[in-house]
């Protein structure tokens, strides 16, 4: 393996803490949470106590004051264990940055410390039944009425939807202005007019709670506006590079884990008087997957390094997202094949990983959206066209 050079000894210690937490507090319970369709709130508080939430948020707002490498370690260790239920990365590295980057001092002081302790769980609501990739088609409105916004509409596929205390909600504050009429508004879920719909049944990521949300004449004070009115879409777009990189980090770590489980399995599985590992076909498959993942590991580490210096290009992040998630799907399929019928059994991590992997080519910008972004960037005549992209906000 090409050695990784990104992490300091302090990061390595943090990784050990995360790994212990995952082994003790998550892995033994994950199957139970899959049946429940959500993880218990207690887990969020334990993660907060252990200092695992909001690692990248400044200390003055209750975070660890770490860097993006701490966040990457969290994502890698969770992905390595196939722990797709607890959506810490969404809370800490997709939603918290909206507060840090666009929140008022009051909003930051009110919410970030509680997010870091796990007392408050957050979600982001963008997708609607009729608008996913094309976010500008959203219909949820927030109409100004004196010192309040009145919100009406609905969202779908919202991760943490049934458990979140606060939503970062994308709304049209000026429906006639297209992308320029979108604003981000903080919505506390105990407000009158908020209703949670079904918790949606999914084919994978089953311990993750994913819900429909409804808003009927829900009133929030105008001080709940996050960032500037009408600049919500731009605020969302500024986070795209990190969101794409997060998907790439998770995908490559999941691929590495699947390959490792498969190496262990084929080494002990007996058939025809030898192990499954003794077949040339097995060795060739492992070699192909290993080499592809290795290349992506080096790419993703370089992207992380650039991102730490604020120099990662969003199009390069799109390339990383696209190829790592495509590979994740391929690796899941080929590894499962080597597990035979056992690979089709839910009790085997590879079966869960196979189902979970299907999501990553859709969310965070579908593969086709990534291709369009990358393709246009290569063609001078098309470079200036609006990105067909929507922000990630999925799991
Ligand atoms: C488990 C899960 C969790 C999620 N969590 C959240 C969340 O927390 N918050 C949130 O707001 N949303 C969330 N989402 C929604 C997610 O972001 C959307 O599913 C995603 O953006 C795709 O939108 P869509 O499902 O409406 O598909 P559509 O936009 O209808 O796209 C369908 C397909 O059309 C094709 N396509 C799309 N655009 C293009 C293009 N430009 N060129 C060519 N082909 C294209 C792709 O193949 C795509 O898969 C979640 C979704 C899932 C499944």
Coordinates of N, CA and C and ligand atoms in Angstrom, one line a residue, residues 90 124-129 131-134 156-160 202 205 208 210 359 361-366 368-369 372 388 390-395, ligand 1:
X90 N -23.1 14.3 8.1 CA -24.1 15.2 7.6 C -24.3 16.4 8.6
X124 N -30.9 19.0 6.7 CA -31.0 20.0 5.7 C -32.1 19.6 4.7
X125 N -33.0 20.5 4.5 CA -34.2 20.2 3.7 C -34.1 20.9 2.3
X126 N -33.8 20.2 1.3 CA -33.8 20.9 0.0 C -34.8 20.1 -1.0
X127 N -34.6 18.8 -1.0 CA -35.3 18.0 -2.0 C -36.8 18.1 -1.8
X128 N -37.6 18.2 -2.9 CA -39.0 18.1 -2.9 C -39.5 17.0 -3.8
X129 N -40.7 16.6 -3.7 CA -41.2 15.5 -4.6 C -40.9 15.8 -6.0
X131 N -38.7 18.2 -7.3 CA -37.4 18.8 -7.6 C -36.3 18.2 -6.7
X132 N -35.4 17.5 -7.4 CA -34.3 16.9 -6.7 C -33.0 17.5 -7.3
X133 N -32.6 16.9 -8.4 CA -31.4 17.4 -9.1 C -31.6 18.9 -9.5
X134 N -32.7 19.2 -10.0 CA -33.0 20.6 -10.4 C -33.7 21.3 -9.2
X156 N -38.9 16.1 0.9 CA -38.9 14.6 0.9 C -37.5 14.1 0.9
X157 N -37.3 12.9 1.4 CA -36.0 12.2 1.5 C -35.1 12.9 2.5
X158 N -35.6 13.5 3.5 CA -34.8 14.3 4.4 C -34.1 13.4 5.5
X159 N -32.8 13.3 5.4 CA -32.1 12.5 6.4 C -32.1 13.2 7.7
X160 N -32.3 12.4 8.8 CA -32.6 12.9 10.2 C -33.9 13.5 10.3
X202 N -36.3 2.2 2.9 CA -35.3 2.2 1.9 C -34.7 0.8 1.6
X205 N -29.0 1.7 3.7 CA -28.9 2.7 4.7 C -30.1 2.7 5.7
X208 N -30.7 4.7 8.9 CA -30.7 6.1 8.7 C -32.1 6.6 8.6
X210 N -35.0 8.7 7.3 CA -35.3 9.5 6.1 C -36.8 9.7 6.0
X359 N -26.8 4.1 -3.1 CA -27.3 5.5 -2.9 C -26.2 6.5 -3.4
X361 N -24.4 6.9 -5.9 CA -24.3 7.4 -7.3 C -25.5 8.3 -7.6
X362 N -26.4 8.4 -6.6 CA -27.6 9.2 -6.8 C -27.5 10.5 -6.0
X363 N -27.2 10.4 -4.7 CA -27.1 11.5 -3.8 C -25.8 12.3 -4.0
X364 N -25.8 13.5 -3.5 CA -24.6 14.3 -3.6 C -24.3 14.8 -5.0
X365 N -25.4 14.8 -5.8 CA -25.2 15.1 -7.2 C -25.1 13.7 -7.9
X366 N -26.1 13.4 -8.7 CA -26.0 12.1 -9.4 C -24.8 12.0 -10.4
X368 N -24.6 11.4 -13.4 CA -24.9 12.2 -14.7 C -24.6 13.7 -14.5
X369 N -25.0 14.2 -13.3 CA -24.8 15.6 -13.0 C -23.3 15.9 -13.0
X372 N -21.9 16.0 -16.4 CA -22.2 17.2 -17.1 C -21.3 18.3 -16.7
X388 N -25.4 22.4 -13.8 CA -26.7 21.8 -13.7 C -26.9 21.2 -12.3
X390 N -27.1 20.6 -8.1 CA -27.7 21.0 -6.9 C -26.8 20.7 -5.8
X391 N -26.9 21.3 -4.6 CA -26.0 20.9 -3.5 C -26.4 19.5 -3.1
X392 N -25.5 18.9 -2.3 CA -25.6 17.4 -2.0 C -26.7 17.1 -1.1
X393 N -26.5 17.3 0.2 CA -27.5 17.1 1.2 C -28.2 15.8 1.2
X394 N -27.5 14.8 0.9 CA -28.1 13.5 1.0 C -27.1 12.7 1.8
X395 N -27.4 11.4 2.0 CA -26.5 10.6 2.7 C -26.1 9.5 1.9
Ligands
LIG1 C1 -31.3 8.1 1.4 C2 -31.5 9.4 0.9 C3 -31.2 10.5 1.7 C4 -31.3 11.8 1.3 N1 -31.1 12.9 2.1 C5 -31.4 14.1 1.7 C6 -31.4 15.2 2.7 O1 -31.0 15.0 3.8 N2 -31.8 16.5 2.3 C7 -32.2 16.7 1.0 O2 -32.5 17.8 0.7 N3 -32.2 15.7 0.1 C8 -31.9 14.4 0.4 N4 -31.9 13.4 -0.5 C9 -32.3 13.7 -1.9 C10 -31.2 13.6 -2.9 O3 -30.4 14.7 -2.8 C11 -31.9 13.4 -4.2 O4 -32.4 12.1 -4.3 C12 -30.9 13.7 -5.4 O5 -30.6 15.0 -5.4 C13 -31.6 13.3 -6.7 O6 -32.8 13.9 -6.9 P1 -34.1 13.1 -7.2 O7 -34.2 11.9 -6.3 O8 -35.3 14.0 -7.3 O9 -33.8 12.5 -8.7 P2 -34.0 13.3 -10.0 O10 -33.5 14.7 -9.9 O11 -35.4 13.1 -10.5 O12 -33.0 12.6 -11.0 C14 -33.3 11.2 -11.4 C15 -32.1 10.8 -12.3 O13 -32.1 11.7 -13.5 C16 -30.8 11.7 -14.0 N5 -30.3 13.1 -14.1 C17 -30.4 14.1 -13.1 N6 -29.9 15.2 -13.5 C18 -29.3 14.9 -14.8 C19 -28.6 15.7 -15.7 N7 -28.2 17.0 -15.4 N8 -28.2 15.1 -16.8 C20 -28.5 13.8 -17.1 N9 -29.2 13.1 -16.3 C21 -29.6 13.6 -15.1 C22 -29.9 10.9 -13.0 O14 -29.7 9.6 -13.5 C23 -30.7 10.9 -11.7 O15 -30.5 9.8 -10.9 C24 -31.7 12.1 -0.1 C25 -32.0 11.0 -0.9 C26 -31.9 9.7 -0.5 C27 -32.2 8.6 -1.4

